[in-house]
Coordinates of C-alpha atoms and ligand atoms in Angstrom, one line a residue:
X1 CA 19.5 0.2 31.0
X2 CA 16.7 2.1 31.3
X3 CA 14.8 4.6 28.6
X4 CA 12.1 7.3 29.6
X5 CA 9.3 7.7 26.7
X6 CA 7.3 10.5 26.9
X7 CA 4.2 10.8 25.2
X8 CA 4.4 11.9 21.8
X9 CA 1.8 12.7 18.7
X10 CA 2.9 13.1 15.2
X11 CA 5.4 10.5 14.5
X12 CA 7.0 11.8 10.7
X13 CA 10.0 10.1 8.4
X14 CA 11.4 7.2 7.2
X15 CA 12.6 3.5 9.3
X16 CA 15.5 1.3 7.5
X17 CA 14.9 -1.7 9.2
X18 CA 17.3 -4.3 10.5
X19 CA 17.6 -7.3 8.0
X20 CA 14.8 -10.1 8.8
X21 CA 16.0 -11.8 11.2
X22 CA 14.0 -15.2 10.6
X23 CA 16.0 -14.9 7.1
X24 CA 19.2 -14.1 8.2
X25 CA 19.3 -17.5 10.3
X26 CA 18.5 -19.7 7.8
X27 CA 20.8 -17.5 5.0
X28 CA 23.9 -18.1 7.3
X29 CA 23.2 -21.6 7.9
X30 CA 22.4 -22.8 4.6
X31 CA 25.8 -20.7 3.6
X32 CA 27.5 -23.2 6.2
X33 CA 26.7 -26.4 4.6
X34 CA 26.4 -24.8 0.8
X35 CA 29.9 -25.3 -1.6
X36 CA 31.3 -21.9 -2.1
X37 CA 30.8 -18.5 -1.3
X38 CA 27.8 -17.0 -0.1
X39 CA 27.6 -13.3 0.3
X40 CA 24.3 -12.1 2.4
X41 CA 23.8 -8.1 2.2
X42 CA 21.7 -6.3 5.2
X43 CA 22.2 -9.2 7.3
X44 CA 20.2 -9.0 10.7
X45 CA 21.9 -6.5 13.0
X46 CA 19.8 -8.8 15.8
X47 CA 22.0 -10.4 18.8
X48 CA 20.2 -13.4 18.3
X49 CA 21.6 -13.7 14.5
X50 CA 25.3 -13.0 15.8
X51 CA 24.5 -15.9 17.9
X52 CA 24.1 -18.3 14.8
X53 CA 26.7 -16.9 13.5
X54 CA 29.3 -17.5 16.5
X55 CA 27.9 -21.0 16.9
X56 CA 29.0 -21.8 13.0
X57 CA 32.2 -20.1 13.8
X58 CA 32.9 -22.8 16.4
X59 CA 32.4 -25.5 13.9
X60 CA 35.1 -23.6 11.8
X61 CA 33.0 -21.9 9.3
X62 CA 34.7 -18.7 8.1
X63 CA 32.7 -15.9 8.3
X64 CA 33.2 -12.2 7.7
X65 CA 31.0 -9.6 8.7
X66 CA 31.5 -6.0 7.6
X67 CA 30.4 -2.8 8.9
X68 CA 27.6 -2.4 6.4
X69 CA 25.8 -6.0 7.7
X70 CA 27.3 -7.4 4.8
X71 CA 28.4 -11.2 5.8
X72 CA 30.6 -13.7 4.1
X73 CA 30.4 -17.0 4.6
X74 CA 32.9 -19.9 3.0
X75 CA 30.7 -23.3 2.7
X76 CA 31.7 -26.0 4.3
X77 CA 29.8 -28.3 2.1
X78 CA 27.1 -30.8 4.1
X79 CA 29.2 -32.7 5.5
X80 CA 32.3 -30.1 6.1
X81 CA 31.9 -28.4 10.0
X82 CA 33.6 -29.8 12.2
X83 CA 33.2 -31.1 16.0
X84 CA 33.4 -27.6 18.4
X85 CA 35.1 -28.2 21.6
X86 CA 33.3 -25.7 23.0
X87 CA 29.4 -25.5 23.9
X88 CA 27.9 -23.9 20.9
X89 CA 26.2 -20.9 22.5
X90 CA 22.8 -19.7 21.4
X91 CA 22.1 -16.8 23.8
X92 CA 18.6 -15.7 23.9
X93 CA 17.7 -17.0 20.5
X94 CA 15.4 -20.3 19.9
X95 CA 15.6 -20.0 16.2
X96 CA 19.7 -20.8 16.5
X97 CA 19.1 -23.6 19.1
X98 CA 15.9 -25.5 17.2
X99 CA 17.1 -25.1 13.5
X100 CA 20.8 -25.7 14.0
X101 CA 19.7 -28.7 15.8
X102 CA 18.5 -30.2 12.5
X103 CA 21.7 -29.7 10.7
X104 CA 24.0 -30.7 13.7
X105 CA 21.8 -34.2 13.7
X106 CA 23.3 -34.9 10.2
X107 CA 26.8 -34.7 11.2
X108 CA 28.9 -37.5 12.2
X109 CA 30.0 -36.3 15.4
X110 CA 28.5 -34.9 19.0
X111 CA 27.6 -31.1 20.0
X112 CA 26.4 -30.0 23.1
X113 CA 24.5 -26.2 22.6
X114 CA 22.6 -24.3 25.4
X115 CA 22.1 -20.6 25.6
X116 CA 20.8 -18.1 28.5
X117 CA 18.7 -18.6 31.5
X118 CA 15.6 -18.2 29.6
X119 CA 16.4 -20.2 26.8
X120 CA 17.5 -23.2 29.4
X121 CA 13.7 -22.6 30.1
X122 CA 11.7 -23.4 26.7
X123 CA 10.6 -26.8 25.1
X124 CA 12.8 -28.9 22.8
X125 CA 11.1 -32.0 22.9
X126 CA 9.2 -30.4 19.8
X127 CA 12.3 -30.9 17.8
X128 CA 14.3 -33.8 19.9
X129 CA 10.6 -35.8 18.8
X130 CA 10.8 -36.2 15.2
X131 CA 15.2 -35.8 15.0
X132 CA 15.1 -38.9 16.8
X133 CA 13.0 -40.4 14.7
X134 CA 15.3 -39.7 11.8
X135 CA 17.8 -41.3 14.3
X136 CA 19.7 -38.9 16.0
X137 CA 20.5 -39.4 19.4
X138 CA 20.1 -36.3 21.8
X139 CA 20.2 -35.8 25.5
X140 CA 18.5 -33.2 26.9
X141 CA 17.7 -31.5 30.8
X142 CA 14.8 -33.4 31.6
X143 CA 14.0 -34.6 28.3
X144 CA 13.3 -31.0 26.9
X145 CA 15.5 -28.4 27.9
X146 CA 19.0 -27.1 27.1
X147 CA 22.1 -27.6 27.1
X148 CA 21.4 -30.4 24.5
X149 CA 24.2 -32.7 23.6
X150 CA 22.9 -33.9 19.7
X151 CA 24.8 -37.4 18.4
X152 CA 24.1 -36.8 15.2
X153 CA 24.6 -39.6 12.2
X154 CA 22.9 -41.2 9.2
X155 CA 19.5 -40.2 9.1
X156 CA 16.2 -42.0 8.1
X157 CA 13.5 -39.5 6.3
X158 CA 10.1 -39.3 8.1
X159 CA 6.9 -38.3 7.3
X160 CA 6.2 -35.8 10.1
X161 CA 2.9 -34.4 11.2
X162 CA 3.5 -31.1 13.2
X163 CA 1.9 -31.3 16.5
X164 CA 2.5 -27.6 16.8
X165 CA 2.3 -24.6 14.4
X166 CA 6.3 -23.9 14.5
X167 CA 8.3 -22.7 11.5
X168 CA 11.3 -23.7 13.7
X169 CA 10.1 -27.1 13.9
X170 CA 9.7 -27.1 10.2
X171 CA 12.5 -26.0 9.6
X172 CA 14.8 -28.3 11.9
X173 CA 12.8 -31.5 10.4
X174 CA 13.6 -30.2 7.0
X175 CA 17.2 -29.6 7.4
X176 CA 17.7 -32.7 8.6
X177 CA 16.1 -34.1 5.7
X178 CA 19.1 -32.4 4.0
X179 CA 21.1 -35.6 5.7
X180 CA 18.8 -38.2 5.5
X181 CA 18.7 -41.0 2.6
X182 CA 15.5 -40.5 0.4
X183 CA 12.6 -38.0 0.9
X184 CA 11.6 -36.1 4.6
X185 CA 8.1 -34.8 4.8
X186 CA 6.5 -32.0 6.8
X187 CA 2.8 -32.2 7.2
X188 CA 1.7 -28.8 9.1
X189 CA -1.7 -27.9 11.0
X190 CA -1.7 -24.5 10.1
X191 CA 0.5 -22.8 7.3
X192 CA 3.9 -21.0 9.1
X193 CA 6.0 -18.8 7.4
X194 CA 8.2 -20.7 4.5
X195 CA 11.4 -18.8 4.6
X196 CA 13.0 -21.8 5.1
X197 CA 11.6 -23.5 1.8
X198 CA 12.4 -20.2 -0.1
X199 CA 16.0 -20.1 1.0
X200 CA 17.0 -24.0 0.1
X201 CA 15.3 -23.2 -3.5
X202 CA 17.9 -20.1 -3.5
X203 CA 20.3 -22.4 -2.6
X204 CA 19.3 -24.8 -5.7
X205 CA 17.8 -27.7 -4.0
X206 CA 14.8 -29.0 -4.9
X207 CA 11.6 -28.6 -2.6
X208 CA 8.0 -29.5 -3.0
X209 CA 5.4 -28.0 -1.2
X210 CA 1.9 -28.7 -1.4
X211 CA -0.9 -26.6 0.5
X212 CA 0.5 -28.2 4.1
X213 CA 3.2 -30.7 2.8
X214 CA 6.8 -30.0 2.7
X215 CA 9.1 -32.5 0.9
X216 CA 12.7 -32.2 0.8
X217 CA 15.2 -34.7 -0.7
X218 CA 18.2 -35.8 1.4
X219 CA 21.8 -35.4 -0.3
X220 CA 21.2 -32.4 -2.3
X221 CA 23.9 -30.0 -2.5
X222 CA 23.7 -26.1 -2.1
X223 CA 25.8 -23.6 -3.8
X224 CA 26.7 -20.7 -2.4
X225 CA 24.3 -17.5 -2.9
X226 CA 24.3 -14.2 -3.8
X227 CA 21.1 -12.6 -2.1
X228 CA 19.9 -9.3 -0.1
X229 CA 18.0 -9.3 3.6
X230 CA 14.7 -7.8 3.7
X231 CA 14.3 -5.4 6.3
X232 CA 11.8 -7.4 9.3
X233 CA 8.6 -6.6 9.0
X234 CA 8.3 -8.2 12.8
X235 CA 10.4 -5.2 13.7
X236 CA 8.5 -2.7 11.8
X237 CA 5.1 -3.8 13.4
X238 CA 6.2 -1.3 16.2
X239 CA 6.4 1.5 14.1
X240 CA 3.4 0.2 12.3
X241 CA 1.6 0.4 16.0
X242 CA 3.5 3.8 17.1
X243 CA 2.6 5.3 13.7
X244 CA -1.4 4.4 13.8
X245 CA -1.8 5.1 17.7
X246 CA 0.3 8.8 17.8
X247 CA -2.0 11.5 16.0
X248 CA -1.4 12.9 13.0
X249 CA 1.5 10.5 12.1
X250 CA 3.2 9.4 8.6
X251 CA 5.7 7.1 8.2
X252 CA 7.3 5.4 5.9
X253 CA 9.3 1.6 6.1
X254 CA 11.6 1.0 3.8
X255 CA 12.2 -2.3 2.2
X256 CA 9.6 -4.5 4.0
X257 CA 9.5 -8.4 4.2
X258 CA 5.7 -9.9 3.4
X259 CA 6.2 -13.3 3.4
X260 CA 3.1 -14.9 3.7
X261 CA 3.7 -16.7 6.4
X262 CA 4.5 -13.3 8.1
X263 CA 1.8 -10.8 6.7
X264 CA -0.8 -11.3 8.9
X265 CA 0.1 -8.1 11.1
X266 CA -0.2 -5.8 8.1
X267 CA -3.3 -7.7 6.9
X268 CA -5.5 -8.1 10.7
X269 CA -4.6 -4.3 11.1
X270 CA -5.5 -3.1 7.8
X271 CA -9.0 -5.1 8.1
X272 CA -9.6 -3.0 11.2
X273 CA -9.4 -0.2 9.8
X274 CA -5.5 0.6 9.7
X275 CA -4.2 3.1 7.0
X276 CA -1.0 0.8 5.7
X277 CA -0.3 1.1 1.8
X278 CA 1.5 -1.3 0.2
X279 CA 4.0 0.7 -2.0
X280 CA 5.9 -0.9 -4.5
X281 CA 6.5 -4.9 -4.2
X282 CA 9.1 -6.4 -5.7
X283 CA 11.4 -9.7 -4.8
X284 CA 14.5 -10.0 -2.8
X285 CA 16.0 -13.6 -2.8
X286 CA 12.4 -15.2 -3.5
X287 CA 11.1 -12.8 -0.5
X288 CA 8.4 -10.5 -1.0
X289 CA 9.4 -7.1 -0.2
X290 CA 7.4 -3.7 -0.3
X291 CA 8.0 0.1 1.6
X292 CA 4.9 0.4 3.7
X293 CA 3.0 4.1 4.5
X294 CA 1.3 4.1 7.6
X295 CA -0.7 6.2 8.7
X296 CA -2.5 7.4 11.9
X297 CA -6.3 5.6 12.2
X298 CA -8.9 4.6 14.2
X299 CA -8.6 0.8 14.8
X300 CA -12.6 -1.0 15.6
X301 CA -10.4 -4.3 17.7
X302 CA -12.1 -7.8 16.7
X303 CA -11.0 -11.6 17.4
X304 CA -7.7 -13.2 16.1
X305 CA -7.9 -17.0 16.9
X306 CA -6.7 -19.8 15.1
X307 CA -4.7 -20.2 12.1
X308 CA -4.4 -16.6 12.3
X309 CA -2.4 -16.6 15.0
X310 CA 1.3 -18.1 13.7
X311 CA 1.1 -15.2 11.1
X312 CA 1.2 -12.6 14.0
X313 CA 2.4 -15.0 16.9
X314 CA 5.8 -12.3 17.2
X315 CA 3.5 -9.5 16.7
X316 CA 0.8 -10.0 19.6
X317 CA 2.5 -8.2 22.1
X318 CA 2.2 -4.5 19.6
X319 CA -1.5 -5.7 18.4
X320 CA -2.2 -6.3 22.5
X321 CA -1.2 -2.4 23.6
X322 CA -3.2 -1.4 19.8
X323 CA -6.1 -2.8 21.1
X324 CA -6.1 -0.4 24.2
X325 CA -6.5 2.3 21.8
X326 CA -9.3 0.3 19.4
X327 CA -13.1 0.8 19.6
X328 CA -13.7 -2.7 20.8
X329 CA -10.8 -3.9 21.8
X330 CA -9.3 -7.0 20.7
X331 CA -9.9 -10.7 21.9
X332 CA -6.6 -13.0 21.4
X333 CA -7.5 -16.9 21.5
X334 CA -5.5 -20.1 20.4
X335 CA -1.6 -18.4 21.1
X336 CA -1.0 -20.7 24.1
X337 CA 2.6 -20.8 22.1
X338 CA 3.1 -17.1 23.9
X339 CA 3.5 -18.9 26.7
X340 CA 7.1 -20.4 26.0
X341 CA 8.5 -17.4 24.5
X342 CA 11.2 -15.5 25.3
X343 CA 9.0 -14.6 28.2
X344 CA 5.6 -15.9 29.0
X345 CA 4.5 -13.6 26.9
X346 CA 1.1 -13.9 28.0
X347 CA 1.5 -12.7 32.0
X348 CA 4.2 -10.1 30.5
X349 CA 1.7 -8.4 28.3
X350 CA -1.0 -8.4 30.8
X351 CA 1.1 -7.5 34.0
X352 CA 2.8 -4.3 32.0
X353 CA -0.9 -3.7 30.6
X354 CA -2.6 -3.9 34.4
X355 CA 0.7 -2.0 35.5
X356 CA -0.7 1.4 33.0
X357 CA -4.4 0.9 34.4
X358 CA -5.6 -1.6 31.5
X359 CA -8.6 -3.7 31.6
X360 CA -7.3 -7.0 30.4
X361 CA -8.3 -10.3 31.0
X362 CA -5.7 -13.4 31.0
X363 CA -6.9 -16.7 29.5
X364 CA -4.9 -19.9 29.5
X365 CA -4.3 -19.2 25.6
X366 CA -4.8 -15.7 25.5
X367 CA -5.9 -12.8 26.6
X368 CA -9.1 -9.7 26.2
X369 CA -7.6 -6.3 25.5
X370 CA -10.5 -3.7 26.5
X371 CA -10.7 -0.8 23.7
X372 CA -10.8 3.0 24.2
X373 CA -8.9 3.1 27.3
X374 CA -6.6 5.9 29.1
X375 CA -3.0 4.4 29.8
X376 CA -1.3 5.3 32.4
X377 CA 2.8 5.6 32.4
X378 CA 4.9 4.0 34.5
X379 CA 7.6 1.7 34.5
X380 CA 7.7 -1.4 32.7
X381 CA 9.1 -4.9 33.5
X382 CA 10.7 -6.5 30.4
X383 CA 11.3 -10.1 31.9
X384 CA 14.6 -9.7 29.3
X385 CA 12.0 -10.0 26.1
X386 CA 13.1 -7.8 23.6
X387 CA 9.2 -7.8 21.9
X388 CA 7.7 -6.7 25.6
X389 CA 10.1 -3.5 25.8
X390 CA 9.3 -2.1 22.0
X391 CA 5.6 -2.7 22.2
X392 CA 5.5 -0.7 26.0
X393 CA 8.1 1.8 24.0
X394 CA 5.1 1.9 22.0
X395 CA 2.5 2.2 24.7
X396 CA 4.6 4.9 25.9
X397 CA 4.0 7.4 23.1
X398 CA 0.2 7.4 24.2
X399 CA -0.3 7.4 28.1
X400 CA -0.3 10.2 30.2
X401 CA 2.7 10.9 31.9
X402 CA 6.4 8.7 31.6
X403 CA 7.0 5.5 30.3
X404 CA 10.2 3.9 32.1
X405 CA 11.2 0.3 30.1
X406 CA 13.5 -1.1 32.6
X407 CA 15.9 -3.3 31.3
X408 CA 15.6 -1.7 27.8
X409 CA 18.9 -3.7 26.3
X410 CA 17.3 -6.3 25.6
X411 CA 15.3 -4.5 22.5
X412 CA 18.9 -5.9 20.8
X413 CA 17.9 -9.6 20.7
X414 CA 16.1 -8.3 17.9
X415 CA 16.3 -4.7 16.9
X416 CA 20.2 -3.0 17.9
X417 CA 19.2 0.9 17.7
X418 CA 15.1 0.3 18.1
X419 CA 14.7 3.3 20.9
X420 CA 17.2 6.1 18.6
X421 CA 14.8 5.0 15.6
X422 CA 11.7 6.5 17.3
X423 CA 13.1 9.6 18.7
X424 CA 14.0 10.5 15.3
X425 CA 10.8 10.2 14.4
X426 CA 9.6 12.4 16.9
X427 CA 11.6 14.9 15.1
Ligands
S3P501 C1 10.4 -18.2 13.9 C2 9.2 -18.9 14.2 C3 8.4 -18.6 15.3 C4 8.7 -17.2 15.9 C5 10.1 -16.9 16.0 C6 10.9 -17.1 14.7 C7 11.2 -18.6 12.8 O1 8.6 -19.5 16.4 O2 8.0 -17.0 17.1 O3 10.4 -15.6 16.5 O4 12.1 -17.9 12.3 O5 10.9 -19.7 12.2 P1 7.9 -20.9 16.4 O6 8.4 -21.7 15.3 O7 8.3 -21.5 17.7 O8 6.4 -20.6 16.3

């Protein structure tokens, strides 16, 4: 599919948001091994969540999902899925692949799970590392890619020291602590976002966290939940970018996630001079939620390195076509993770910049985003990364001349509806 942007000024309404998706993957797996009922409202419309949610299906989880992204989900209890004949599928999304992966090393039988042609392509050693030192047994393409075929079993708790910032990683290690026999720890470099730890205290287990340290006990049980999505602020970071950029502009998100882990977007943007108010913040399942006003402003660009980066590592591709409109543009360093994305995010972001007359320069880890600069339209290669076509949509509204995203379906991984949204707020 392709989609024509035109350049536009004066953005003006209101965005619902699709629910989070980083939430709604670790809602409907904890739901999976929880007793009882767990009913999630404004559960991610993304393809990627669908995914999870077919890959529990296989392992007989019942699950309902109604027209108003309501799901239902009948626990299983830990140790309740059972075996799929079928290779779980995970599509496009990493999140279902790496977390689930923790889980299905708890259970006392084999799964093989791959997904699409990009996912065959990214790194699971991360996770196949410390889930085999709790002692799950997992074959993998070359030692790291998919399709991998986990043994799971009875697990041994570890103490693990991330050797990458990854909230999947995380996450996996701490799910699987879920199965193993006495305490699993999580040491990370940098904080990541702590959905994760949020949703198993919703859930009622117990989990200590400490500055960098994770603990989780093994055998706790989760009940079922009650609880609400908050809409993703990863997807609202485009209209947070089309809103600034397009003069004259006001819009308003509804219903917001800030997790802290996640917040650095709003934060970065609003230190460069961003007009974002924070309207309004109040808790949805242990999630911090607020509507966010945006506004159109000048941006002066800086440096975003280090442990600043997992707090906007989804959101570099928007801050990258921002910076084309800053005073000083914006220098991205320590995000060599872009590089085994859904795309290499790096080369995407800089080809598609070059591509609408950019000055950018490419580093192994990031890249240099030259400010105050006249983009060009044209038409945009996605590489199938749903995060490259909105922030080009984006980069659309302020060049001269058409914007053609090629490939434009694949906004969906993440964001079902993303191209309508802006046009209504053109008006
Ligand atoms: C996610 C963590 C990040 C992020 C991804 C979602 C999560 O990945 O890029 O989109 O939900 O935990 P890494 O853990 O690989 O950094």
């Amino acid at each position: 599919m392709k989609v024509t942007i035109r350049p536009s000024p004066r953005l003006s309404g209101r965005v619902q948001l699709p629910g989070d998706k980083s939430v709604s993957h670790r809602l409907a797996m904890l739901g999976a091994i929880a007793e009882g009922v767990t009913r999630i409202a404004n559960f991610a419309t993304s393809h990627d969540c669908h995914s999870t949610l077919a890959c529990l299906s296989l392992m007989s989880v019942p699950i309902a999902v109604e027209s108003n992204h309501q799901v239902t989900i009948q626990g299983r209890g830990l140790l309740g899925l059972k075996p799929s004949s079928e290779t779980l599928d995970a599509q496009n999304s990493g999140s279902t692949i790496r977390m689930l992966s923790g889980i299905l090393a708890g259970q006392k039988f084999a799964t093989r799970i791959s997904g699409d042609e990009s996912l065959q392509k990214r790194p699971m050693n991360r996770i196949m590392a410390p889930l085999t030192q709790m002692g799950a047994h997992i074959e993998a393409i070359q030692g790291n890619y998919p399709p991998l075929t986990i043994h799971g079993g009875r697990l041994r708790p570890i103490c693990y020291e991330l050797p990458v910032a990854s909230a999947q990683v995380k996450s996996a290690v701490l799910l699987a602590g879920l199965y193993a026999e006495g305490e699993t720890t999580v040491v990370e470099p940098v904080l990541t976002r702590n959905h994760t730890e949020l949703a198993l205290r919703g859930f009622g287990a117990e989990v200590k966290a400490d500055r960098n340290t994770v603990s989780v006990r093994g055998g706790q049980k989760l009940r079922g939940i009650e609880t609400t999505v908050p809409g993703d602020l990863s997807s609202a970071a485009f209209f947070i970018g089309a809103a600034t950029l397009a003069a004259g502009s006001e819009v308003i998100l509804e219903e917001v996630g800030l997790n802290p882990g996640r917040r650095g977007i709003v934060d970065l943007l609003a230190g460069m001079g961003a007009s974002i108010e924070i309207l309004d913040t109040r808790l949805h399942g242990g999630e911090p939620v607020a509507d966010l006003r945006v506004r159109t402003a000048g941006l002066r660009g800086g440096r975003i390195f280090g442990a600043q980066i997992p707090q906007v590592i989804d959101e570099i591709p928007i801050l990258a076509v921002m910076a084309t409109q800053s005073e000083e543009g914006i220098e991205i360093r320590d995000a060599g993770e872009l590089r085994v994305k859904e795309s290499d995010r790096i080369r995407s972001i800089v080809e598609n910049l070059r591509a609408m007359g950019a000055d950018v320069e490419e580093f192994e880890d990031g890249l240099a985003v030259a400010g105050r600069q006249r983009l060009q339209g044209t038409v945009i290669k996605t590489y199938n990364d749903h995060r490259i076509a909105m922030a080009f949509a984006v980069a659309g509204l302020v060049a001269r001349g058409d914007t053609v995203i090629e490939g434009a379906e694949c906004a969906a991984v993440s964001f079902p509806g993303f191209f309508e949204a802006l046009e209504k707020l053109k008006g």
